[in-house]
Short mmCIF file of C-alpha atoms and ligand atoms in Angstrom, two decimals:
data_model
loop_
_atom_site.label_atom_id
_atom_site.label_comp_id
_atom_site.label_asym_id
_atom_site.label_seq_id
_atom_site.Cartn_x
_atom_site.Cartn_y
_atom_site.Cartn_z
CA UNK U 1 0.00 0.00 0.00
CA UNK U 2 1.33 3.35 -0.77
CA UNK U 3 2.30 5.99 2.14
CA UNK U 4 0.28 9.17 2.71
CA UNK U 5 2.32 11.89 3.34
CA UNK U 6 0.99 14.41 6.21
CA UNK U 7 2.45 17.75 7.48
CA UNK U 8 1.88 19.57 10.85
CA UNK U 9 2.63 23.05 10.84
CA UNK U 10 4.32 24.46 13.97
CA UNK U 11 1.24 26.18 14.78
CA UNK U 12 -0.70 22.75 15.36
CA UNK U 13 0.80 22.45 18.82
CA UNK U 14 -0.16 25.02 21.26
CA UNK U 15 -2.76 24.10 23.21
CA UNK U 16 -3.66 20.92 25.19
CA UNK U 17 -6.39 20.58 23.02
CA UNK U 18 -3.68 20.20 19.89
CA UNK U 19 -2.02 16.84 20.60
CA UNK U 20 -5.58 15.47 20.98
CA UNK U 21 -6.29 16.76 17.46
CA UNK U 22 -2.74 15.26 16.07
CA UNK U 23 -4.03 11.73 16.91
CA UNK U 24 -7.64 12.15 15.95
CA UNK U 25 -6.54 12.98 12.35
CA UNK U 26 -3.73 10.08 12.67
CA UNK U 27 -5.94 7.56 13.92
CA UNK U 28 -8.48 8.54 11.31
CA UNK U 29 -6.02 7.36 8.33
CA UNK U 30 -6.08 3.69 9.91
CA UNK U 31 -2.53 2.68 8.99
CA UNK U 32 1.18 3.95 8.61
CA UNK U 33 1.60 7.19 7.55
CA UNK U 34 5.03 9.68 7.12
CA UNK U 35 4.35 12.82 9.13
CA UNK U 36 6.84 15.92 8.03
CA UNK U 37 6.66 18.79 10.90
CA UNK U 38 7.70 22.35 11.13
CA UNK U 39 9.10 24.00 13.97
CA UNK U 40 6.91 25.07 16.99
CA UNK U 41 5.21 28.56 16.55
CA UNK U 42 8.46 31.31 16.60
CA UNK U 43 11.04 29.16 17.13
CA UNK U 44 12.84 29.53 13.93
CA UNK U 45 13.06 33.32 14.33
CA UNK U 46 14.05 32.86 17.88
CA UNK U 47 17.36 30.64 16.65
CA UNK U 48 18.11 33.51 13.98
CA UNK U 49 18.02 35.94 16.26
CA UNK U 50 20.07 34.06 19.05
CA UNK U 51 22.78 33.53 16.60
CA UNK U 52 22.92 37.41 15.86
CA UNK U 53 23.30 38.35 19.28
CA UNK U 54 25.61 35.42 20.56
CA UNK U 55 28.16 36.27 18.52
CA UNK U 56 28.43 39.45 20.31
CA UNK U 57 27.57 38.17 23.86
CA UNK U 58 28.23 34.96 25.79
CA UNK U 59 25.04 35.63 28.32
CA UNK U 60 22.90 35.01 25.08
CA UNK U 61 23.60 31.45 25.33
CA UNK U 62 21.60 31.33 28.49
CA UNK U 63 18.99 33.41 27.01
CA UNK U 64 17.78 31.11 24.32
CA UNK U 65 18.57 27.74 26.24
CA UNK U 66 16.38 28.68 28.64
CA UNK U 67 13.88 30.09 26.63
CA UNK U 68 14.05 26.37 24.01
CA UNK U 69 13.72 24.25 26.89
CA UNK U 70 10.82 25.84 28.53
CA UNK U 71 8.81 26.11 25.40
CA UNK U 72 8.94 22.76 24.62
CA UNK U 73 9.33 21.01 28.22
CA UNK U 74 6.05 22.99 29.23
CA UNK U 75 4.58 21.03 26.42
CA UNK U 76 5.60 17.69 27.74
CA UNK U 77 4.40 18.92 31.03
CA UNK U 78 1.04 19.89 29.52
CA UNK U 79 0.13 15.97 28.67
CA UNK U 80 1.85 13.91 31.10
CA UNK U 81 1.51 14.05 34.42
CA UNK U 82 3.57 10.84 35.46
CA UNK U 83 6.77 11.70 36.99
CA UNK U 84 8.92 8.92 35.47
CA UNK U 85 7.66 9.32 32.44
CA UNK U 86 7.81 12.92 32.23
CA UNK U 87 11.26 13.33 33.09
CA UNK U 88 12.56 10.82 30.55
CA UNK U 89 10.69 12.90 28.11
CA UNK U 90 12.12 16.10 29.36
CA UNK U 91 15.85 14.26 29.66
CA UNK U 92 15.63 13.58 25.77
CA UNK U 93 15.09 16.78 24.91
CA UNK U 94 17.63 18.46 27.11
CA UNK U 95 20.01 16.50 25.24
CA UNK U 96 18.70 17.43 22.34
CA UNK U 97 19.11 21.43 23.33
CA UNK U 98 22.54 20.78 24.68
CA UNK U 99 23.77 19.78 21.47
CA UNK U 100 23.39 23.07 20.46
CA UNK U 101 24.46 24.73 23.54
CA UNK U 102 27.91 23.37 22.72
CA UNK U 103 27.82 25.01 18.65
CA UNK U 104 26.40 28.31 20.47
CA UNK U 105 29.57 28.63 22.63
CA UNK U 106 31.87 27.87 19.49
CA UNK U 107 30.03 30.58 17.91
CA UNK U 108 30.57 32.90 20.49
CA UNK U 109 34.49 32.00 20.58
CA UNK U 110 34.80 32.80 17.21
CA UNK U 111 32.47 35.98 17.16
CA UNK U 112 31.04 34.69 13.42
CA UNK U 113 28.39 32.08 11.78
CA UNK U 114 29.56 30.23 8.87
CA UNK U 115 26.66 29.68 6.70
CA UNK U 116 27.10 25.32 7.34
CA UNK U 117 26.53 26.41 10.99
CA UNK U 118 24.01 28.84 10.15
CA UNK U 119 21.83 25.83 8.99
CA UNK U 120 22.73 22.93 11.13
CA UNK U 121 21.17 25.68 14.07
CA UNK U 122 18.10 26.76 12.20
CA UNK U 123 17.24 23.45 11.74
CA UNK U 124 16.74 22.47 15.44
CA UNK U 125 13.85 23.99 15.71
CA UNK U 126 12.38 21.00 13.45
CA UNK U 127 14.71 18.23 15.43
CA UNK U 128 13.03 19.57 18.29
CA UNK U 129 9.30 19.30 17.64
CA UNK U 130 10.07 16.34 16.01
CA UNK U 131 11.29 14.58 18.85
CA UNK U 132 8.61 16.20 20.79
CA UNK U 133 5.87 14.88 18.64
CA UNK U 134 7.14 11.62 18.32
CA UNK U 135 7.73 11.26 22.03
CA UNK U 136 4.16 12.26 22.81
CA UNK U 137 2.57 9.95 20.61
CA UNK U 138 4.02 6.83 21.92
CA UNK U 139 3.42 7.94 25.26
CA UNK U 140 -0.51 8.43 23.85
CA UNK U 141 0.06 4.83 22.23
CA UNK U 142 0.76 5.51 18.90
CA UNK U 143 3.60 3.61 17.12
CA UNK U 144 5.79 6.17 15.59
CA UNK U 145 9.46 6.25 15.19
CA UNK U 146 11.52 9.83 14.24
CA UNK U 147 13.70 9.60 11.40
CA UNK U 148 15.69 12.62 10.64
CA UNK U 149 16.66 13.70 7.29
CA UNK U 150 20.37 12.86 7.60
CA UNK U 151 19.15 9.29 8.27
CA UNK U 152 16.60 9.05 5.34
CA UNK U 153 19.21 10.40 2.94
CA UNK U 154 16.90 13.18 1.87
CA UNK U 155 19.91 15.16 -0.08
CA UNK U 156 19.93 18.31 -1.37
CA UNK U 157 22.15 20.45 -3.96
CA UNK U 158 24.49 21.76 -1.44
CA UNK U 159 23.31 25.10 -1.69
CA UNK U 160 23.48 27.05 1.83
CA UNK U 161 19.75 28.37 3.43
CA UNK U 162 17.77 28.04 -0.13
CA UNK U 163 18.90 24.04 -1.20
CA UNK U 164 16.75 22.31 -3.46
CA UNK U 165 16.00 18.61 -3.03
CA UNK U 166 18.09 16.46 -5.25
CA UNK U 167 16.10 13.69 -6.32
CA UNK U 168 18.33 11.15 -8.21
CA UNK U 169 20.12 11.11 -5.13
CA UNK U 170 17.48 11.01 -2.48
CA UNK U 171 14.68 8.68 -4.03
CA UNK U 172 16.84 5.44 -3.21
CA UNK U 173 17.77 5.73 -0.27
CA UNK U 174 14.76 7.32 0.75
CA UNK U 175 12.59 5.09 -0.51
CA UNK U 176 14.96 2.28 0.88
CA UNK U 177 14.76 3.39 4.36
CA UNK U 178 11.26 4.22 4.97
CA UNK U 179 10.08 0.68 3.80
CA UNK U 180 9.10 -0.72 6.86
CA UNK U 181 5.59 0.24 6.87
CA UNK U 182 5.86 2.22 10.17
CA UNK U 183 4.68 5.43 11.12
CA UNK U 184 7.82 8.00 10.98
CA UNK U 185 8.19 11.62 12.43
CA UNK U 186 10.31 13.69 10.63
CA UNK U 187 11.59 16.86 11.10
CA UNK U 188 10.79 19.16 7.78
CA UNK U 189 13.01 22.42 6.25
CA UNK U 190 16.25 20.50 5.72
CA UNK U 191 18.06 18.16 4.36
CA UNK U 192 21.89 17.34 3.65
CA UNK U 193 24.66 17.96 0.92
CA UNK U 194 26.29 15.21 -0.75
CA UNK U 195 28.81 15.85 1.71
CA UNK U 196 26.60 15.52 5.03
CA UNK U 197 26.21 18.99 5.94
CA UNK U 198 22.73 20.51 6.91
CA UNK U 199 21.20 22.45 3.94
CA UNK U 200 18.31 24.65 5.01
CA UNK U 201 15.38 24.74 1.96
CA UNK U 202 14.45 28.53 2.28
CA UNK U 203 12.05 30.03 5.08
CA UNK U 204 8.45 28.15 5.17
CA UNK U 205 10.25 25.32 3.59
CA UNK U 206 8.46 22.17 5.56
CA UNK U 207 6.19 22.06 3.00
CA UNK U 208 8.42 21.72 0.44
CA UNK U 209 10.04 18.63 2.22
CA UNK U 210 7.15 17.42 2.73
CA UNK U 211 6.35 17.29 -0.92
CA UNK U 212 9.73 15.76 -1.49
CA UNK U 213 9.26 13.19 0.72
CA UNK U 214 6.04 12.33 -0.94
CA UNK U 215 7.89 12.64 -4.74
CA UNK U 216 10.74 10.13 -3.33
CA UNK U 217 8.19 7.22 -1.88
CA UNK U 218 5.31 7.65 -4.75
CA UNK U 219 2.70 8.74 -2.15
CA UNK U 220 -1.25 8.39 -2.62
CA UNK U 221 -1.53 12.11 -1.61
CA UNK U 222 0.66 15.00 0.16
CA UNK U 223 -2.08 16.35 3.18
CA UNK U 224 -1.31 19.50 4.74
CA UNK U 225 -2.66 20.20 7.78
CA UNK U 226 -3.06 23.64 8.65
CA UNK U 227 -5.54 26.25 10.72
CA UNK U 228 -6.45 28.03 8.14
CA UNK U 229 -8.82 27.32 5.40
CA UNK U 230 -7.07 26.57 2.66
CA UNK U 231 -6.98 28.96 -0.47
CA UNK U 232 -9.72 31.05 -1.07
CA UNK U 233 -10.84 34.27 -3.70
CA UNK U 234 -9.48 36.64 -1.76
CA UNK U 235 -7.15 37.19 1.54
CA UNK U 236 -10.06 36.99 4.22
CA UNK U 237 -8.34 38.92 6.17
CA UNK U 238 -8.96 41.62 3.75
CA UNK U 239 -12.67 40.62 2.71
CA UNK U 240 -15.06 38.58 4.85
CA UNK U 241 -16.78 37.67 1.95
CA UNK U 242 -13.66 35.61 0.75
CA UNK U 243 -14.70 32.16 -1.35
CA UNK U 244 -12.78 29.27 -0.20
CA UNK U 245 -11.53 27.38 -3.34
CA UNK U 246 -12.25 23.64 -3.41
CA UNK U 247 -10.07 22.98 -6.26
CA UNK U 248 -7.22 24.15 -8.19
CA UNK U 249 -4.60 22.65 -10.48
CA UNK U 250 -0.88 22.52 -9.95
CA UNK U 251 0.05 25.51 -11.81
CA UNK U 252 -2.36 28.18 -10.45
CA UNK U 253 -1.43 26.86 -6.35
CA UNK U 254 2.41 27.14 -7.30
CA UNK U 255 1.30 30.94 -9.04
CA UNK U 256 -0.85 31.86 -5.99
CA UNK U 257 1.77 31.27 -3.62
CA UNK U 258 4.80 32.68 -5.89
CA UNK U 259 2.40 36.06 -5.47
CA UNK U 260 1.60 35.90 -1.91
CA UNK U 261 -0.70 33.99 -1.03
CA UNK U 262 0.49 32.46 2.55
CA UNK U 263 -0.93 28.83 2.32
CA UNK U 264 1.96 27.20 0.59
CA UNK U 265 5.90 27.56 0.08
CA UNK U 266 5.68 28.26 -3.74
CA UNK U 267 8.09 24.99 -4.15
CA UNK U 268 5.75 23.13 -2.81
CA UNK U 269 3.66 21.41 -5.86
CA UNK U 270 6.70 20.70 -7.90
CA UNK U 271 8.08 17.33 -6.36
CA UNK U 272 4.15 16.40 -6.74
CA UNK U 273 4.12 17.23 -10.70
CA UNK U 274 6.28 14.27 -11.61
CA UNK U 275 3.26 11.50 -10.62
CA UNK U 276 0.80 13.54 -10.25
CA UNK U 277 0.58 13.30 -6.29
CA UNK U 278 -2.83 15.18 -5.34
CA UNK U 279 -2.01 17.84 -2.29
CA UNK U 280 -5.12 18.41 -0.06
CA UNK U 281 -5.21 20.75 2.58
CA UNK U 282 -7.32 20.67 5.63
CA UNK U 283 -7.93 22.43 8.32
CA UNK U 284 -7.25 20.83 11.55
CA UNK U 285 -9.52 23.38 13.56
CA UNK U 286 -12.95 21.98 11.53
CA UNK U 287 -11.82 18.40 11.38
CA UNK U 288 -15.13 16.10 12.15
CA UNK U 289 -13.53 12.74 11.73
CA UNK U 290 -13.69 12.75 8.40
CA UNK U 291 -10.79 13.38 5.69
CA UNK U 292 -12.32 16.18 4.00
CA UNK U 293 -9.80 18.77 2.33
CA UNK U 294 -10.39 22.22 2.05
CA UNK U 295 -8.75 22.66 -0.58
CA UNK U 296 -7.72 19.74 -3.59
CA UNK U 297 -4.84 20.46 -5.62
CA UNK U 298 -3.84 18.22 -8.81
CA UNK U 299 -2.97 17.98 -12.79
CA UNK U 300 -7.12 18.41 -13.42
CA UNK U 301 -7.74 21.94 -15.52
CA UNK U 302 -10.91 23.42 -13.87
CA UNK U 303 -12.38 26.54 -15.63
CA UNK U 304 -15.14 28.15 -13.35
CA UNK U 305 -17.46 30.83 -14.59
CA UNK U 306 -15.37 33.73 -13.19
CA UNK U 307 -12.49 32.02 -14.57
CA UNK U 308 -10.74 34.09 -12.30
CA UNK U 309 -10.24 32.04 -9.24
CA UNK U 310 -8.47 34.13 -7.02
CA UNK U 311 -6.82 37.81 -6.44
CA UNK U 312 -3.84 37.61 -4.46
CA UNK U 313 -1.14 40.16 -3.42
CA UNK U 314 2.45 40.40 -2.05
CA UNK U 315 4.62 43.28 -1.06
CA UNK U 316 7.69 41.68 -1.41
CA UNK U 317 8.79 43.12 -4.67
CA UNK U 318 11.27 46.00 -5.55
CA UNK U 319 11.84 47.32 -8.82
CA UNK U 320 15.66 48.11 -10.19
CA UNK U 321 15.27 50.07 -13.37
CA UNK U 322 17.89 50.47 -15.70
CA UNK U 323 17.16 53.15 -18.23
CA UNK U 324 19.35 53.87 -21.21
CA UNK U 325 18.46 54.35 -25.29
CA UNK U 326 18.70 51.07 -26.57
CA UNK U 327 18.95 48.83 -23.67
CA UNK U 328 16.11 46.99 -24.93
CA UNK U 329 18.28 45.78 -28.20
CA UNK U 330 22.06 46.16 -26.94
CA UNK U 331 23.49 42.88 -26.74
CA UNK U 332 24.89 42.00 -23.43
CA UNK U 333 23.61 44.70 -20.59
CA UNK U 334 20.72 42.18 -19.37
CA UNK U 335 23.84 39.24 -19.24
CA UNK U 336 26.15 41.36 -17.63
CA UNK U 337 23.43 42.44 -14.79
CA UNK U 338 22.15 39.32 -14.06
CA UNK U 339 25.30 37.22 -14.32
CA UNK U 340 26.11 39.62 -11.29
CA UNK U 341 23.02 39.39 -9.32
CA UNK U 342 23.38 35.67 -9.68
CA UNK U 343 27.17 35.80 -8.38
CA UNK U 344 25.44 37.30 -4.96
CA UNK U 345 22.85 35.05 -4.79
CA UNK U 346 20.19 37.51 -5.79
CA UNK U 347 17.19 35.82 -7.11
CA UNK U 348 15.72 37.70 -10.11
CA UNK U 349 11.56 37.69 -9.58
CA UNK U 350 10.63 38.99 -12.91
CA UNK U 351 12.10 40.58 -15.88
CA UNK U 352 10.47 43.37 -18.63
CA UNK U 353 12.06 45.05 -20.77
CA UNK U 354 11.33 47.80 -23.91
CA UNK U 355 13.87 49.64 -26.16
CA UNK U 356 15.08 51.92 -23.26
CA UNK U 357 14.11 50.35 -20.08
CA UNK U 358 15.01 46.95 -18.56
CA UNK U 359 12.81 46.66 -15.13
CA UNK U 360 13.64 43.42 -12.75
CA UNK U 361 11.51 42.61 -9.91
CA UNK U 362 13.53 41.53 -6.90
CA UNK U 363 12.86 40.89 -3.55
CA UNK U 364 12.53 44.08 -1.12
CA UNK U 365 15.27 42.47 1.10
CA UNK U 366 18.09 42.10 -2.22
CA UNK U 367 16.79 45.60 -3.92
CA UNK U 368 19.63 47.96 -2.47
CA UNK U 369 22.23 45.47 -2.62
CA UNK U 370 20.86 44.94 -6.38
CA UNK U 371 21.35 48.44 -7.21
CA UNK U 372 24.77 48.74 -6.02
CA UNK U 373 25.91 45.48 -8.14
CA UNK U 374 24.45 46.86 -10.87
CA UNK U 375 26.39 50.66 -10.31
CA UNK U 376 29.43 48.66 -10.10
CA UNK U 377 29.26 47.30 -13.46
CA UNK U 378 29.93 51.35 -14.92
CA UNK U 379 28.02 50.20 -17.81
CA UNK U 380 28.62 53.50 -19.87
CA UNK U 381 25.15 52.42 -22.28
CA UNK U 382 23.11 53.19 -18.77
CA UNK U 383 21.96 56.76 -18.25
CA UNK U 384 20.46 56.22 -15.16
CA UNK U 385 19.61 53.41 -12.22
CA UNK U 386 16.84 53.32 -10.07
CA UNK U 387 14.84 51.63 -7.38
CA UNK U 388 11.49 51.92 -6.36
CA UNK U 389 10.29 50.04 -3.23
CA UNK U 390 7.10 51.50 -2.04
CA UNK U 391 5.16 49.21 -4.53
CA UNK U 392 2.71 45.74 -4.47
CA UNK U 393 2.39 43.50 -6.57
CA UNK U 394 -1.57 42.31 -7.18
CA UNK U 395 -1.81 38.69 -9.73
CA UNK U 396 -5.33 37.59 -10.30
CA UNK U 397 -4.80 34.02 -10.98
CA UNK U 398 -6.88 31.38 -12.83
CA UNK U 399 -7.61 28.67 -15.30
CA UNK U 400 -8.29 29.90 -18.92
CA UNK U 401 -7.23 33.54 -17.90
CA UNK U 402 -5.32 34.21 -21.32
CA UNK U 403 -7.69 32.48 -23.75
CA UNK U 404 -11.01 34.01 -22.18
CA UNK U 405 -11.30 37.64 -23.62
CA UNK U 406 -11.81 40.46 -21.42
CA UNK U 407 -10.63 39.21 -18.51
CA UNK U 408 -7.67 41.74 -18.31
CA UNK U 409 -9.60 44.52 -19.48
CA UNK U 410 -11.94 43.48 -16.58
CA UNK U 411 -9.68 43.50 -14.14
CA UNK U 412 -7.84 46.68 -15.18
CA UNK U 413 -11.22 48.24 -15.25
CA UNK U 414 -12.40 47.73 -12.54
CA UNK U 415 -9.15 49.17 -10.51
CA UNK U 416 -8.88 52.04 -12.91
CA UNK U 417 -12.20 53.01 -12.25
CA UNK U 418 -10.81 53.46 -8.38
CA UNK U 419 -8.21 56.05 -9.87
CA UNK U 420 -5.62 53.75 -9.08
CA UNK U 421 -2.34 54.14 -11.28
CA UNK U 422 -0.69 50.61 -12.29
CA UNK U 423 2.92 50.74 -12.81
CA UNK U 424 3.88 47.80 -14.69
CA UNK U 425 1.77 44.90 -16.27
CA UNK U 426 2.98 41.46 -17.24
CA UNK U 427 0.74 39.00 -18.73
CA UNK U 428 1.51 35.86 -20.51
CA UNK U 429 4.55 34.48 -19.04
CA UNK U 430 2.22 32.35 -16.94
CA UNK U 431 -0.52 30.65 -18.59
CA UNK U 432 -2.83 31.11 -15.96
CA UNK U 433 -1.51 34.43 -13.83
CA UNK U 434 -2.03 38.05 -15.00
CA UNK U 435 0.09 40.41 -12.79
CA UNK U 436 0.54 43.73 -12.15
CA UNK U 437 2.14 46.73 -9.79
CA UNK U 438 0.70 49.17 -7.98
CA UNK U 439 1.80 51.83 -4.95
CA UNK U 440 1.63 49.97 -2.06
CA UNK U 441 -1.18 52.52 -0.59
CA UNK U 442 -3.22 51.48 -3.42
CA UNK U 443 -3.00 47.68 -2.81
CA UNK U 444 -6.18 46.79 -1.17
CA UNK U 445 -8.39 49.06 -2.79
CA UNK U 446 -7.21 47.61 -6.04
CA UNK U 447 -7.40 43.81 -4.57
CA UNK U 448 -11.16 44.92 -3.27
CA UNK U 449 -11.95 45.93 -6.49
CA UNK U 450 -10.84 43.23 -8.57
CA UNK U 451 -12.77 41.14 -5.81
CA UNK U 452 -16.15 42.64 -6.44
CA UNK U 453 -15.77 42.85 -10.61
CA UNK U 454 -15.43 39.02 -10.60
CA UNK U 455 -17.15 37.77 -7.37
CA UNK U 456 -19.29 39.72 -5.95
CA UNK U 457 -22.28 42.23 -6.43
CA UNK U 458 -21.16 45.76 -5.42
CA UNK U 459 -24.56 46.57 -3.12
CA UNK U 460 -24.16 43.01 -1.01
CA UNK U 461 -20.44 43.46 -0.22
CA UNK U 462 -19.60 43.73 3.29
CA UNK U 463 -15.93 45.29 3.71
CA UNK U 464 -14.35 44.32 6.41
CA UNK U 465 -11.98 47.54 8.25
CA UNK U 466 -9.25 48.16 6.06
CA UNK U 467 -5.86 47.11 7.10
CA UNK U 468 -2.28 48.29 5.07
CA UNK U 469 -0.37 45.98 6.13
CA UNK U 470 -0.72 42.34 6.31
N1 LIG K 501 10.47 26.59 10.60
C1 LIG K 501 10.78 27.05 9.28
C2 LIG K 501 10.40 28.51 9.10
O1 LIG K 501 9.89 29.11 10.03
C3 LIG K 501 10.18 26.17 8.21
C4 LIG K 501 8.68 26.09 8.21
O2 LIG K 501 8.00 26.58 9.12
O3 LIG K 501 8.14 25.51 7.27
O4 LIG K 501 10.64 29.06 8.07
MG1 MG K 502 5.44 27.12 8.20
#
């Protein structure tokens, strides 16, 4: 029989209610199944943050120690209430912490982070609730055994904080070593070089390991368990009229996410493509008993009547402009810019050019450092460089989106009619994503708008307050 793979977010163990729900859903699959889990709520930004400051100041060691191990001991102590058994618990994961309580001091010796020890700290915050999770549930009677990446041989390309999973590597011995038809814990956003050493895959990356793990055994589905409901027409936060979205295909979840939509790491759906692996999400706060998804995602093409399916947004774009005459047909200035943004590891998001503009999008976080890579290159066909930062970027997203006239003009419409000023439009690259930019004070007038156009009549809507910033 083929695995399911599942995934806990780190948010699906807070309360005392939450363990309760982990073996409700496990118990309702009725056999083995591969659980992938993130870290616990925080964590991960806790360990960044530690490593920042220890390298300054040896009292940060305590700091953080103390803070890991009463996070997740106050957990154990939540559940079990036998003293033996509790302090074995505790004991395991002590050992776990001190582990890293020896790295921390080397850090602090040396006053620096190399980026292998970077990662190999990041990802405790996954060896911790895996061990955690694992040791509650055999406490609670369920049969699982943790199995880290390292141990699974889930291997990646070597690449430091933002690894990809390499797969003609990892499927044997994957596949090899989760054969027993056992339930396994494992901890999710890393894996290892060819070499051994811990490769992070990019923030929000469980999912994406999740997805691997699911590619490397053949899985029947990849179910992500969340507490939220799944994708829907709109940010609810932003609209309380939002549409959940019982189906999608592959292509519009990866586009949705790639523009902001927070229910996925954009990776995720790619390990799935290769035999069409269906992802379902749930949410873990509604679960009944029975395995409903929220949301179904697979190769299937579905074309509703809005064809739109949903308007998403994300403010992590920055534009660098390079303006010159002719940079549009001069041979070279595009290879020489992005041959040095790659160098840095700057990921380009988007690229559009005309005879005497080239605009890339890049994330807010690489724009200045783009800008002064691209200054240093002196390129004498440039007149001028700029950056503009103070934008959003709004994609309405859906099946049949390019072949369907008048959806664009629809949607540009209805957020012209609101006075609002686009910036930049690029349709076509994607055959089911239309995306645009606006000024960032414009962005959720422009997503309500497109909203109502396609899903709503005008005189029923019920706005919720407006927020700016999400
Ligand atoms: N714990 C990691 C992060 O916060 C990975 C994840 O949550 O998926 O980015
Ligand atoms: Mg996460």
């Amino acid at each position: 029989m083929k695995y399911v793979v599942i995934k806990f977010g780190g948010s699906n163990l807070k309360s005392r209610e939450d363990l309760f729900r982990i073996i409700k859903v496990l118990k309702s699959y009725d056999r083995p199944v591969i659980v992938v889990v993130s870290a616990l709520y925080g964590i991960t930004d806790r360990l960044n943050d530690a490593l920042r400051r220890i390298q300054k100041s040896r009292k940060e060691i305590k700091e953080i120690i103390v803070f890991l191990k009463d996070t997740h001991l106050n957990i154990i102590k939540q559940y079990i209430d036998e003293s033996e058994k509790q302090k074995e618990l505790c004991k395991r994961i002590e050992v776990r912490i001190e582990e890293l309580e020896k790295k921390f001091k080397g850090i602090n010796y040396f006053g620096e982070v190399p980026d292998f020890v970077h990662d190999w700290v990041l990802s405790f915050g996954e060896r911790l609730s895996s061990l955690l999770l694992c040791s509650l549930l055999n406490v609670f009677g369920i049969d699982a055994t943790e199995a880290l990446p390292e141990d699974i041989g889930l291997i990646t390309d070597g690449i430091f904080n933002n690894a990809c999973i390499d797969f003609e590597a990892s499927i044997p011995t994957v596949q090899k070593t989760l054969s027993e038809n056992k339930t396994y814990i494992i901890p999710g956003f890393y894996g290892v070089s060819k070499e051994g050493k811990v490769t992070l895959l990019g923030r929000g990356g469980s999912d994406y390991s999740a997805a691997a793990i699911a590619r490397c055994v053949q899985a029947e589905s990849l179910d992500l368990w969340k507490d939220v409901s799944g994708f829907s027409s709109v940010d609810p936060q932003i609209l309380n009229n939002a549409i959940p979205i019982k189906k999608l295909n592959y292509s519009e979840a990866a586009e949705l996410s790639y523009f902001g939509a927070k229910i996925l790491h954009p990776q995720t759906v790619e390990p799935l493509l290769h035999h069409s692996i269906p992802l379902r999400i749930f949410n873990i706060n509604t679960f009944s008993g029975e395995l409903q998804p929220v949301t179904y995602i697979a190769d299937t093409k579905v074309i509703t009547p809005s064809i739109i399916k949903s308007v998403t947004y994300s403010d992590d774009f920055a534009i660098l402009e390079l303006n010159g005459p002719g940079v549009g047909i001069k041979p070279g200035i595009m290879a020489e810019v992005t041959t040095i943004l790659n160098e840095y590891d700057i990921n380009i998001k988007s690229i559009i050019t005309t005879q005497t503009k080239i605009k890339l999008l890049l994330s807010k976080s690489d724009i200045d450092k783009g800008y002064q890579l691209a200054k240093s290159l002196h390129l004498i066909t440039l007149d001028e460089i700029k950056t503009e930062d103070d934008i959003s970027l709004i994609a309405v997203v859906g099946e049949g989106i390019l072949n369907q006239p008048g959806i664009a003009a629809r949607t540009f419409q209805a957020v012209f009619t609101r006075g609002i000023n686009v910036r930049l439009i690029s349709a076509g690259a994607s055959d089911v994503a239309i995306y645009f930019i606006v000024s960032k004070n414009d962005k959720i007038q422009a997503v309500k708008a497109i909203h109502e156009e396609f899903f709503c009549n005008i005189e029923k809507l019920n706005i919720k307050e407006e927020i700016n910033e999400i």
